[in-house]
Coordinates of C-alpha atoms and ligand atoms in Angstrom, one line a residue:
X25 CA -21.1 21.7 -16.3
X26 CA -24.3 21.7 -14.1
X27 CA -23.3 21.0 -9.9
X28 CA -26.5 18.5 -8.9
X29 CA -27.6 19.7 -5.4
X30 CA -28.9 16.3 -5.2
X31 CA -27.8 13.2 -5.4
X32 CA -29.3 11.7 -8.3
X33 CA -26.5 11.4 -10.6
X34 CA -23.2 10.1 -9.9
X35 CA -20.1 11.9 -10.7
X36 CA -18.1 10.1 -13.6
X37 CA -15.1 11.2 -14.9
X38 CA -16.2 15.2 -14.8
X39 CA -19.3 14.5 -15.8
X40 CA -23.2 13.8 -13.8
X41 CA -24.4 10.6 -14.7
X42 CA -27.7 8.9 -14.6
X43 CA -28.1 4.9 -14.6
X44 CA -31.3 3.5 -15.3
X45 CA -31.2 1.1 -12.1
X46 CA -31.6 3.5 -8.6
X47 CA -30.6 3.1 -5.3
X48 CA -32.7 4.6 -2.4
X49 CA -30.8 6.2 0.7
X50 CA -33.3 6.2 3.8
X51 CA -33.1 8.0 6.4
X52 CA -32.3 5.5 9.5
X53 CA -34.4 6.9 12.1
X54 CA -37.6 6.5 10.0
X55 CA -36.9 4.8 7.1
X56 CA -37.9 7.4 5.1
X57 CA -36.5 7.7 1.9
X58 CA -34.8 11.0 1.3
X59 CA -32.7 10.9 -2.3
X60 CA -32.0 8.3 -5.2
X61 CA -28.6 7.3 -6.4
X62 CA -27.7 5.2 -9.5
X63 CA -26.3 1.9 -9.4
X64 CA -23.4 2.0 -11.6
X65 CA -22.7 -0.8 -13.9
X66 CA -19.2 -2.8 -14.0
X67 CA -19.7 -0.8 -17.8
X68 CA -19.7 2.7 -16.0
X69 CA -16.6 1.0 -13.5
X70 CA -14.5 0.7 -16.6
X71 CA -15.4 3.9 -17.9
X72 CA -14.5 5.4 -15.2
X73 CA -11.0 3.4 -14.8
X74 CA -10.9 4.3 -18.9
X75 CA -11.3 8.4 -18.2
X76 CA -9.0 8.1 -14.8
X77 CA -6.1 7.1 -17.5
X78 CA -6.2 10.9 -18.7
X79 CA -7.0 12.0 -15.6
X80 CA -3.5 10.6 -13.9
X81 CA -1.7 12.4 -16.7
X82 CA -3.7 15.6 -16.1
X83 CA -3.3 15.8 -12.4
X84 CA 0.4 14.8 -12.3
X85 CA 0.9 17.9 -14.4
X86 CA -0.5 19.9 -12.1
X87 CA 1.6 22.4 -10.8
X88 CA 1.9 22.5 -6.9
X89 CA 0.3 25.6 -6.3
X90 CA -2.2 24.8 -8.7
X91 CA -3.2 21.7 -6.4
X92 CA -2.9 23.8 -4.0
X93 CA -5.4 26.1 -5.0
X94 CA -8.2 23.7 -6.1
X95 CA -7.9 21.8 -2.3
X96 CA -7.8 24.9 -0.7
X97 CA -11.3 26.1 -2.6
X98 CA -13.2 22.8 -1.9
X99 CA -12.2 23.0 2.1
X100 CA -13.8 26.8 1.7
X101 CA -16.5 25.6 -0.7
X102 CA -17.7 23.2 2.4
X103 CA -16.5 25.5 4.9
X104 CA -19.1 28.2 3.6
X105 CA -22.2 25.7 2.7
X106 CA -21.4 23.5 5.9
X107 CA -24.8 23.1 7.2
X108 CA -25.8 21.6 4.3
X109 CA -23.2 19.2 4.4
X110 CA -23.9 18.4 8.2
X111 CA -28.0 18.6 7.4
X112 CA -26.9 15.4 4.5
X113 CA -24.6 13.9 6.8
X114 CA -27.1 13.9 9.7
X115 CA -30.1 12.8 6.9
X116 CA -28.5 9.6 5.5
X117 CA -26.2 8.5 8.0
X118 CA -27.0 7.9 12.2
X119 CA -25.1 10.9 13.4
X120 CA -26.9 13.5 15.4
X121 CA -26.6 17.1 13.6
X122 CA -23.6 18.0 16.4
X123 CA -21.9 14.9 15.6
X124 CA -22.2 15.8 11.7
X125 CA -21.2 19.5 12.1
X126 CA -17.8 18.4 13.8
X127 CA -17.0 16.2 11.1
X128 CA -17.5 18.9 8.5
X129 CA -15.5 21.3 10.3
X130 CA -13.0 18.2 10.3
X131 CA -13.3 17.6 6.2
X132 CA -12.4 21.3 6.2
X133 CA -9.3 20.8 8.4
X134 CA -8.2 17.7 6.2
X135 CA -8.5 19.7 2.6
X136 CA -6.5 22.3 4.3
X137 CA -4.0 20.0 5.3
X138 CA -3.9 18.1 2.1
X139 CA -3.3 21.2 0.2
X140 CA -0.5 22.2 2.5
X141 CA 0.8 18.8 2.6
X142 CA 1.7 19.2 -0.9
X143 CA 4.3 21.8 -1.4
X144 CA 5.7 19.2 1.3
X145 CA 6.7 16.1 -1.0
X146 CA 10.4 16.5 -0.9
X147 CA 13.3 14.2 -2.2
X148 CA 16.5 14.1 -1.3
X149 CA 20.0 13.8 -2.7
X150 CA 21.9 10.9 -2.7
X151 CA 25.6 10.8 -2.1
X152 CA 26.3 8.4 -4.7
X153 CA 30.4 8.8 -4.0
X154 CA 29.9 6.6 -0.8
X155 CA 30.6 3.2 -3.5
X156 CA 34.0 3.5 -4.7
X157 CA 33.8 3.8 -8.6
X158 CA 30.6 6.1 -8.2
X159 CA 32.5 9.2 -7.8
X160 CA 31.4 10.7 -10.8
X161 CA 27.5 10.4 -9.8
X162 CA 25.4 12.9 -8.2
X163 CA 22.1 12.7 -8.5
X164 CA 18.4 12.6 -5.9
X165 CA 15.5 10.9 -5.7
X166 CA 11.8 12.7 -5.8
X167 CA 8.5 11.1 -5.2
X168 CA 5.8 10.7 -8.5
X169 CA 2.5 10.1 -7.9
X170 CA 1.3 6.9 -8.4
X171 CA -1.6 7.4 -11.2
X172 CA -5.0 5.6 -10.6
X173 CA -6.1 5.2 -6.8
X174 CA -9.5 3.5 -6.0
X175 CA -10.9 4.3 -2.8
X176 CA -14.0 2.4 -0.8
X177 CA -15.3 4.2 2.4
X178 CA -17.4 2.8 4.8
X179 CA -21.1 4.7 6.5
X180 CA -19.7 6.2 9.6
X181 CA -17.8 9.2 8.5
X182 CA -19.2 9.5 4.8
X183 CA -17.8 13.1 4.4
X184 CA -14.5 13.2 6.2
X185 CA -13.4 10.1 5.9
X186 CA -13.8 9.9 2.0
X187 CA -11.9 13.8 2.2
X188 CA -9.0 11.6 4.0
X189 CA -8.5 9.6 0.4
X190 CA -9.5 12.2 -1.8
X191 CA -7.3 15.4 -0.1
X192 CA -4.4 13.5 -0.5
X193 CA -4.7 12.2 -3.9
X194 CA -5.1 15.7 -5.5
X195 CA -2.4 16.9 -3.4
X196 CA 0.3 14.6 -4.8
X197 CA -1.1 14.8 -8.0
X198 CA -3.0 11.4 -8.7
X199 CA -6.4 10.4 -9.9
X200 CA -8.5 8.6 -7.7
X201 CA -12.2 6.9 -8.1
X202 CA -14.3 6.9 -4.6
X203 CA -16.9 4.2 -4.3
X204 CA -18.9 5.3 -1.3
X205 CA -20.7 3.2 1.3
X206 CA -23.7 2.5 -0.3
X207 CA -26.1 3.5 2.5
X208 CA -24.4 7.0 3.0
X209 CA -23.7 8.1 -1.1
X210 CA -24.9 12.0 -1.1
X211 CA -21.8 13.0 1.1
X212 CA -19.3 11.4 -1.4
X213 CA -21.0 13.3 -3.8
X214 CA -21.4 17.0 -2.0
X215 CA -17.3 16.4 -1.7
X216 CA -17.4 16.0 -5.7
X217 CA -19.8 19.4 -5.8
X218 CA -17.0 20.9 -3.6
X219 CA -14.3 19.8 -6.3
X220 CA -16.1 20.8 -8.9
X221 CA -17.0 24.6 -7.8
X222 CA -13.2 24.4 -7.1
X223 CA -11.9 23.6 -10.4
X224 CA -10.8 20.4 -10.3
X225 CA -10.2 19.3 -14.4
X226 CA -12.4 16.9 -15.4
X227 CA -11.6 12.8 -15.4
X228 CA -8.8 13.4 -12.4
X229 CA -12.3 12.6 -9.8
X230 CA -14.9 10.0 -10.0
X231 CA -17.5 9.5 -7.3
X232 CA -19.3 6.5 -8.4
X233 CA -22.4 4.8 -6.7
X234 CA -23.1 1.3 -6.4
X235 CA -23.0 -2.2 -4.5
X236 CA -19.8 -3.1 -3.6
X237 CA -20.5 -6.8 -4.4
X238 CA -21.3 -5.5 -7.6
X239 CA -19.0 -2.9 -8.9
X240 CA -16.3 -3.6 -6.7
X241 CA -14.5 -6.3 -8.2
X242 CA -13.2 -4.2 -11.0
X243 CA -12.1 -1.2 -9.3
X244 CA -10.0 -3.8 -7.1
X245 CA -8.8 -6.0 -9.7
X246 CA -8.4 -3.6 -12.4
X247 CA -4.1 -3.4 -13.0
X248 CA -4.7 0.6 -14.3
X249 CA -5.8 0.9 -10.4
X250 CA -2.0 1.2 -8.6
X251 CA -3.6 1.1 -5.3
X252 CA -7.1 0.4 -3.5
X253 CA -7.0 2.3 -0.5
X254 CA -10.2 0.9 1.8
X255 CA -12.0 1.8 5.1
X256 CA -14.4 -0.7 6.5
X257 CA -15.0 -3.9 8.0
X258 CA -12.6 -7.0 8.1
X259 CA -14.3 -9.3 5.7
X260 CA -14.3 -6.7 3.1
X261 CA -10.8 -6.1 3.5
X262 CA -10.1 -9.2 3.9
X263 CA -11.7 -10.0 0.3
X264 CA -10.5 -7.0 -1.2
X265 CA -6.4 -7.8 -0.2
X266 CA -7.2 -11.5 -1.5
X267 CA -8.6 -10.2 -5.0
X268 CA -5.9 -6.7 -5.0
X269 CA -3.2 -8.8 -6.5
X270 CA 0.2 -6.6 -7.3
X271 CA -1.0 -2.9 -6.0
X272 CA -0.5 -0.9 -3.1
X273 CA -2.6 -2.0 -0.4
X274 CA -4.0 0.8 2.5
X275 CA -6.3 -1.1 5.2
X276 CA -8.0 1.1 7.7
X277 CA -10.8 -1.8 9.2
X278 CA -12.2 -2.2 12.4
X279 CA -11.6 -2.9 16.2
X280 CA -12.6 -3.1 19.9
X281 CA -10.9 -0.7 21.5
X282 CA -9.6 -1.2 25.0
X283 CA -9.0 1.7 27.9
X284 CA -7.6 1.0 31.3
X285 CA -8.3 2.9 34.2
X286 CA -5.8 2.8 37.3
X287 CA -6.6 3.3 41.1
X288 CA -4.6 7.1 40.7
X289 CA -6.9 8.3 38.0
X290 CA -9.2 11.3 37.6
X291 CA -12.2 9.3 37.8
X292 CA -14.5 12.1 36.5
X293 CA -12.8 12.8 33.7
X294 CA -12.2 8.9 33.1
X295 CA -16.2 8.9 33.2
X296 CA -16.5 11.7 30.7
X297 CA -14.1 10.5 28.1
X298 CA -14.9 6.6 28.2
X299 CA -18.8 7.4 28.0
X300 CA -18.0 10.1 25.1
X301 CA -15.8 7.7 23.5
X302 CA -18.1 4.3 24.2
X303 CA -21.3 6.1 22.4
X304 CA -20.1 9.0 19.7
X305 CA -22.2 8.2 16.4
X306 CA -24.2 5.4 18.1
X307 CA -20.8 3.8 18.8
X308 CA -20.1 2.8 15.1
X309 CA -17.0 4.5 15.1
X310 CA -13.5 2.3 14.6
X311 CA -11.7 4.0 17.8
X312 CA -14.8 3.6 20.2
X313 CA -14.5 2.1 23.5
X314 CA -15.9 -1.1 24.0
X315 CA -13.9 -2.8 26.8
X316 CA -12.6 -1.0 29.8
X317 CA -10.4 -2.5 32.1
X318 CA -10.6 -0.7 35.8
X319 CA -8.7 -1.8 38.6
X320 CA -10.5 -3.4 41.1
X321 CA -10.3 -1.1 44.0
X322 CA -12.3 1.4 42.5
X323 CA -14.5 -0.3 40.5
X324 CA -17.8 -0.1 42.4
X325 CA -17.0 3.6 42.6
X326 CA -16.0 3.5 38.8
X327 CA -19.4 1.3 37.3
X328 CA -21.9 3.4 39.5
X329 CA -20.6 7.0 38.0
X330 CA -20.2 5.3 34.2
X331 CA -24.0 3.8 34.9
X332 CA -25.3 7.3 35.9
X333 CA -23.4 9.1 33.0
X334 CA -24.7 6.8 30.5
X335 CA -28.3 7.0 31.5
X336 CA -28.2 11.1 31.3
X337 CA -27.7 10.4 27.6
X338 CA -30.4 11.7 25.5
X339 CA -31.4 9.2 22.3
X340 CA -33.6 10.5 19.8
X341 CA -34.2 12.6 16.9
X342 CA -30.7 13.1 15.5
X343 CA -31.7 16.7 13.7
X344 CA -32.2 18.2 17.1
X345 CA -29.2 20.2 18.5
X346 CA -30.6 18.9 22.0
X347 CA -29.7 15.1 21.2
X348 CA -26.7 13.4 21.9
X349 CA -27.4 9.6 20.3
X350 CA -29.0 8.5 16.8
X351 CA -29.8 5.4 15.6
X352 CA -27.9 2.9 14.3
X353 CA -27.2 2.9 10.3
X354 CA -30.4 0.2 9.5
X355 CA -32.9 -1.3 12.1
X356 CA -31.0 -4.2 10.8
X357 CA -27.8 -3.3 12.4
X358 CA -29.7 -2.7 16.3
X359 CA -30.7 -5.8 15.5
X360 CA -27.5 -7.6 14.8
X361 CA -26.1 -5.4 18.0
X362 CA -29.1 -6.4 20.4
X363 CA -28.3 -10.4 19.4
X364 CA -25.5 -9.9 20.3
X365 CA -25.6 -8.3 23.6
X366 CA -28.7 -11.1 24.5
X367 CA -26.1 -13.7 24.1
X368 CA -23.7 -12.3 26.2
X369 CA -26.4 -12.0 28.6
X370 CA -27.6 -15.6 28.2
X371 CA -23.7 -16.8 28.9
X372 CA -24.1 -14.8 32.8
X373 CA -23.1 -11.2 31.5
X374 CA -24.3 -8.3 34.0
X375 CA -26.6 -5.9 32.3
X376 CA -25.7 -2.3 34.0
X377 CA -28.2 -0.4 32.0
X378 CA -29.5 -0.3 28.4
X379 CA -30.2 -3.4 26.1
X380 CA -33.3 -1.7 24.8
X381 CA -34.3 -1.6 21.0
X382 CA -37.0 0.6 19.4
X383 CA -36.5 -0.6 15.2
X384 CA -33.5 1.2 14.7
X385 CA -32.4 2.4 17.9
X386 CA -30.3 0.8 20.5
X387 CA -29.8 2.3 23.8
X388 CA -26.6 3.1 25.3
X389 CA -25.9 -0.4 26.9
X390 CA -23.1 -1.2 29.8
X391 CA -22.4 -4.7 30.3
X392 CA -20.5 -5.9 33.4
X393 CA -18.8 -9.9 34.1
X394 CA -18.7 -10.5 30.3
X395 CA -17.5 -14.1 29.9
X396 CA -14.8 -14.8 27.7
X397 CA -16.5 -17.0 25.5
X398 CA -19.0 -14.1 24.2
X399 CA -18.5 -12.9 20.7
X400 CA -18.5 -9.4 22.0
X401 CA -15.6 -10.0 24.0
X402 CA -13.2 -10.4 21.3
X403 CA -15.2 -9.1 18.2
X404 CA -16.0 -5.6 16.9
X405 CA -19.6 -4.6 18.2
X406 CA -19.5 -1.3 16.3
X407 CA -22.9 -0.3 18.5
X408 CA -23.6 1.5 21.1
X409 CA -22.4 -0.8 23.7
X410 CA -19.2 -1.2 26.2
X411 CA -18.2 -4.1 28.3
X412 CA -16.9 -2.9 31.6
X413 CA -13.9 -5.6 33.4
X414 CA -12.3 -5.6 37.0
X415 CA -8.8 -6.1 36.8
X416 CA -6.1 -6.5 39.9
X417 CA -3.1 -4.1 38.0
X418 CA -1.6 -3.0 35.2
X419 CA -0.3 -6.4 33.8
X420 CA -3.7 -7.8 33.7
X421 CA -5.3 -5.8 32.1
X422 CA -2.4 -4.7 29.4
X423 CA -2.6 -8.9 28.8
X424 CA -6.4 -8.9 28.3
X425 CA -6.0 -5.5 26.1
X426 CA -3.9 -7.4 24.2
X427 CA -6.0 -10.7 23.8
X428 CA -7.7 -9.7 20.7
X429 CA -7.2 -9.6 17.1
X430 CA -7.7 -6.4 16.6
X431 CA -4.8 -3.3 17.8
X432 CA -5.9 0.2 16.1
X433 CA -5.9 2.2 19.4
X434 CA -6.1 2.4 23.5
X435 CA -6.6 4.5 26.3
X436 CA -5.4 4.7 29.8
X437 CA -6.0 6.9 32.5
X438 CA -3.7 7.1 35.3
X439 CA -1.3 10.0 37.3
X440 CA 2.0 7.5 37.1
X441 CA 4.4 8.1 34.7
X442 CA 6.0 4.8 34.7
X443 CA 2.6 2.6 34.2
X444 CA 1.9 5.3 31.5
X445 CA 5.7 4.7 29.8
X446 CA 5.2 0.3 30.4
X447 CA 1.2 0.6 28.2
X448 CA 2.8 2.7 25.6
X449 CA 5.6 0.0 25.5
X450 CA 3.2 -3.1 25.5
X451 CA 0.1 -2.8 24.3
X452 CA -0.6 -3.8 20.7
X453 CA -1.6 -1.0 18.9
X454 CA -1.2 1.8 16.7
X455 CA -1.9 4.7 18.8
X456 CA -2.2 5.1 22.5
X457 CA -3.7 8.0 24.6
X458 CA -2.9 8.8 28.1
X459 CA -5.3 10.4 30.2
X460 CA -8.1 9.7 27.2
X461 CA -9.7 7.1 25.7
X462 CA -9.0 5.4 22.6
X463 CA -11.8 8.0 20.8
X464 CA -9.2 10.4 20.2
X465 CA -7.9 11.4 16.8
X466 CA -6.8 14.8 14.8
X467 CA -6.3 14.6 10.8
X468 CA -2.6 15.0 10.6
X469 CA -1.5 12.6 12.8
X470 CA -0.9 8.8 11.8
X471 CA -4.0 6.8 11.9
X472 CA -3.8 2.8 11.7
X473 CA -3.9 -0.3 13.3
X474 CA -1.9 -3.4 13.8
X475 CA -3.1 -7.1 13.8
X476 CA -6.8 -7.2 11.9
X477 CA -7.1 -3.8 12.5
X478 CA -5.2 -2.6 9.3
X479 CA -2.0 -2.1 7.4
X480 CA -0.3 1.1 6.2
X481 CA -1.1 4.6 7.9
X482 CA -3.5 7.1 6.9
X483 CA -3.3 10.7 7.9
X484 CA -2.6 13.4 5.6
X485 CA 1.1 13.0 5.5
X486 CA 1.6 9.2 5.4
X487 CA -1.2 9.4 2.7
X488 CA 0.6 11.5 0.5
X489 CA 3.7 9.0 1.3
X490 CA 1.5 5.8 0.6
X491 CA 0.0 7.8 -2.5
X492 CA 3.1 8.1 -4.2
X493 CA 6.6 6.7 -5.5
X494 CA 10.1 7.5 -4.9
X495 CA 12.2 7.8 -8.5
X496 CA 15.9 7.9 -8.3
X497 CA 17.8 10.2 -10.8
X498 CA 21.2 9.5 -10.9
X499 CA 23.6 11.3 -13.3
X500 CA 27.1 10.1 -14.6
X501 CA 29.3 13.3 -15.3
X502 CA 32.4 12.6 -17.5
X503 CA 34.6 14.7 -14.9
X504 CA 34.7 14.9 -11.0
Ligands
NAP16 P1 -18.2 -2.5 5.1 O1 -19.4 -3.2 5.1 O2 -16.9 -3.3 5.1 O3 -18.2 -1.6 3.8 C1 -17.3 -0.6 3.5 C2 -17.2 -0.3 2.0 O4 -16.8 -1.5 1.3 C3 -18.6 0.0 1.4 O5 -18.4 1.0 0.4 C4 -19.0 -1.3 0.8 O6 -19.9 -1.2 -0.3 C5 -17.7 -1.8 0.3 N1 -17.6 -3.2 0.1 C6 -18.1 -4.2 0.8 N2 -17.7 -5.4 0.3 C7 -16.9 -5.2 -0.8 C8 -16.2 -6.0 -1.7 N3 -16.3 -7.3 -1.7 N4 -15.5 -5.4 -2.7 C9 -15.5 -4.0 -2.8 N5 -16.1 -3.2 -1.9 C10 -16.8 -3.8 -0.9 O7 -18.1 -1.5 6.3 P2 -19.2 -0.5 6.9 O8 -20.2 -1.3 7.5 O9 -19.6 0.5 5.9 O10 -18.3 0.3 8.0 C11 -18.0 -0.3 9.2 C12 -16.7 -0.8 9.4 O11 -15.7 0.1 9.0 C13 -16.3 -1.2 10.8 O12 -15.7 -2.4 10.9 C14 -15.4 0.0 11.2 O13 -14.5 -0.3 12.3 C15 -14.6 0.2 10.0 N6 -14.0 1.5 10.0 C16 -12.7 1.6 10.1 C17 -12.1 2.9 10.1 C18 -10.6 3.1 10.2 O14 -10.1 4.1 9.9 N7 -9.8 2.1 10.7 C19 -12.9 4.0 10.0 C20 -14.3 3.9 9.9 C21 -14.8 2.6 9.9 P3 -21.5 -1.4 0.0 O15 -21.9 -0.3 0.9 O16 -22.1 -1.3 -1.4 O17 -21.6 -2.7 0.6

């Protein structure tokens, strides 16, 4: 088998695959077009689905250390060829090439995991003689994998966060079929080039290229698939969990994160984190901050040093190691963001600084006095945009933090250890960092939301958990 250094084939079922209708994947910043992918056919979906039926049976048979083995070579397979993984990353997607090469180092970090994560599936034995008449029973219960998992992953993080479905799946032994983000293809298929160098049998890994509205149906309908595991927006999802039917559901969608900053904070660092965490990757990033709720006495002090930290940011030409914001995914996109932000100005919103669009750029925007009845008060902007609120204490702004749909995570920065312990307790979310902003994640930890936001928990472990089954074995002996 051949590795394609570009992404002109798809990988199907072990094997490179043309398609006679192309996609082109531009290059955001100039709309230049920098590769070709095929668009795959329901026909190629259901060969795929087909192939991943042999696949399941291969990979389950896998020993451990086996799985081991192949995860571990694709982490060092990236780990060695990473700046052409962060160069493809940085091409087709709006990162700048720092943001890309920390996610690489991250998709190293989750492939280790993953492989380690899997001489970690236990069982456990049940005492069976706790029901009287079962005194003769011993037996345990292990977990199986599940079989066929379909995966769709969203532009933001191409590489790592397609690694966070893939990892996993190998690990416990399954087959799984990744339908990337159509915009942002060639990472999906590097991580299949990685898998590939590494071994991986053939038909246990599909990464197949395509429209979602198109292809997508089948992967999600399909009853060989046991479970659609999906990162993206809410309407997708939404559609997706309609259509699923009887499979295992993961949801990992969007939200608008809130942070709350107390009169007792360190207001430097507050600044730092909340501007880091308001504009990483543009600010199309599911954890960013977009609303920050500050306490009122130290709010002038608070908006002027935010203001002047945003406008130090440098937007530009995301190859250069000197630049700290791209552009957004599609000129499309800064335009969707900049409507947005013009209506919220229209409605009496304050405009700090920002608001500017050059095609498919947005500059880092701050918004104060946001009325409620904006749509980027309670929606997902996903841009490079944050909405700065005066709030008299704690209970305020936990209430507005709360007034959304949305709960994945939240950041507040204060010294007291009691306001600390009574945000942990009441805001709605799934993960809550003190003395950071909501832009804070590491690979093993459990990674979800509540509300629209998502259901189930990624991270390698809970993963592995989601990605498989419990089976009870229970044996009746003739003598106790
Ligand atoms: P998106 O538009 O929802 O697309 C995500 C993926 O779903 C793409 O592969 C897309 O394919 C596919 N898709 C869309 N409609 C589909 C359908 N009806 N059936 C099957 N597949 C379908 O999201 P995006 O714009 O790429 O990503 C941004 C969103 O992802 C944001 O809301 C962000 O918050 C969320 N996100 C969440 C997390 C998390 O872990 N919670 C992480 C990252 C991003 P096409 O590309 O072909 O349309």
């Amino acid at each position: 088998m051949t590795t394609q250094l570009t992404g002109q084939k798809m990988f199907l079922a072990g094997n490179w695959v043309k398609s006679d209708r192309m996609i082109e994947v531009r290059d955001p910043q100039d709309n230049s077009i920098i590769d070709t992918v095929p668009a795959a056919s329901e026909e190629h979906m259901l060969m795929c689905i087909e192939e991943a039926k042999i696949g399941a049976k291969t990979a389950a048979s896998m020993p451990v250390h086996e799985r081991m083995k192949i995860v571990n070579s694709a982490a060092e397979y990236i780990e060695k060829n990473s700046e052409k993984y962060a160069r493809t990353i940085a091409s087709e997607g709006s990162k700048t090439i720092r943001e890309a090469t920390k996610e690489v180092a991250r998709c190293v970090q989750t492939l280790r995991i993953s492989a380690e994560e899997a001489r970690r599936i236990h069982g456990e034995t049940i005492p069976f003689d706790q029901m009287p008449g079962s005194e003769n029973r011993v037996g345990y219960y292990y977990r199986f994998p599940i079989g066929i998992i379909g995966a769709i992953t969203p532009f933001n993080d191409p590489l790592n966060l397609v690694a966070h479905k893939v990892g996993p799946a190998i690990a416990s032994g399954n087959a799984i079929i990744v339908k990337p983000a159509t915009v942002t293809p060639l990472s999906a298929l590097l991580l299949a080039e990685a898998f590939v160098q590494a071994g991986l049998p053939p038909k246990v890994l599909s990464v197949i290229t395509g429209y979602g509205s198109e292809i997508g149906d089948v992967l999600v309908t399909h009853p060989a698939v046991r479970m659609v595991t999906f990162t993206g927006g809410l309407e997708a999802g939404e559609e997706i969990s309609r259509k699923a039917g009887l499979k295992k559901i993961s949801m990992e969608l969007g939200s608008n994160s809130p942070v709350i900053i107390l009169e007792d904070a360190d207001l430097e660092d507050a600044v730092e984190s909340t501007v880091s965490g308001a504009f990483w990757a543009a600010g199309q990033n599911c954890l960013g901050v977009q609303r920050v709720y500050i306490q009122d006495s130290i709010i002038a002090k608070f908006e002027k040093a935010f203001v002047e930290r945003t406008s130090q940011y440098r937007v530009g030409d995301k190859q250069s190691v000197h630049i700290d914001m791209g552009p957004l995914i599609s000129e499309k996109e800064a335009i969707r963001v900049e409507n947005l932000v013009n209506e919220a100005i229209e409605k009496g919103a304050l405009l700090l600084t920002g608001g500017e669009r050059n095609g498919a750029f947005y500059s880092p925007t701050v918004l104060a006095n946001v009325p409620e009845g904006c749509t980027i008060s309670k929606e997902e902007i996903f841009g490079p945009v944050v909405l700065l609120y005066s709030v008299s204490d704690l209970e305020e702004a936990i209430q507005r933090s709360n007034d959304v749909n949305y709960g994945l995570q939240a950041g507040i920065f204060t010294r007291d250890i009691e306001k600390a312990h009574s945000a942990i307790a009441k805001l709605d979310v799934g993960g809550i960092m003190i003395n950071d902003s909501s832009d804070y994640r590491i690979d093993t930890m459990p990674f979800g939301g509540v509300k629209k936001s998502g259901l189930g928990r990624e991270g390698i472990k809970f993963s592995v958990q989601e990605m498989t089954e419990p089976k009870v074995v229970c044996f009746k002996l003739a003598i106790h």
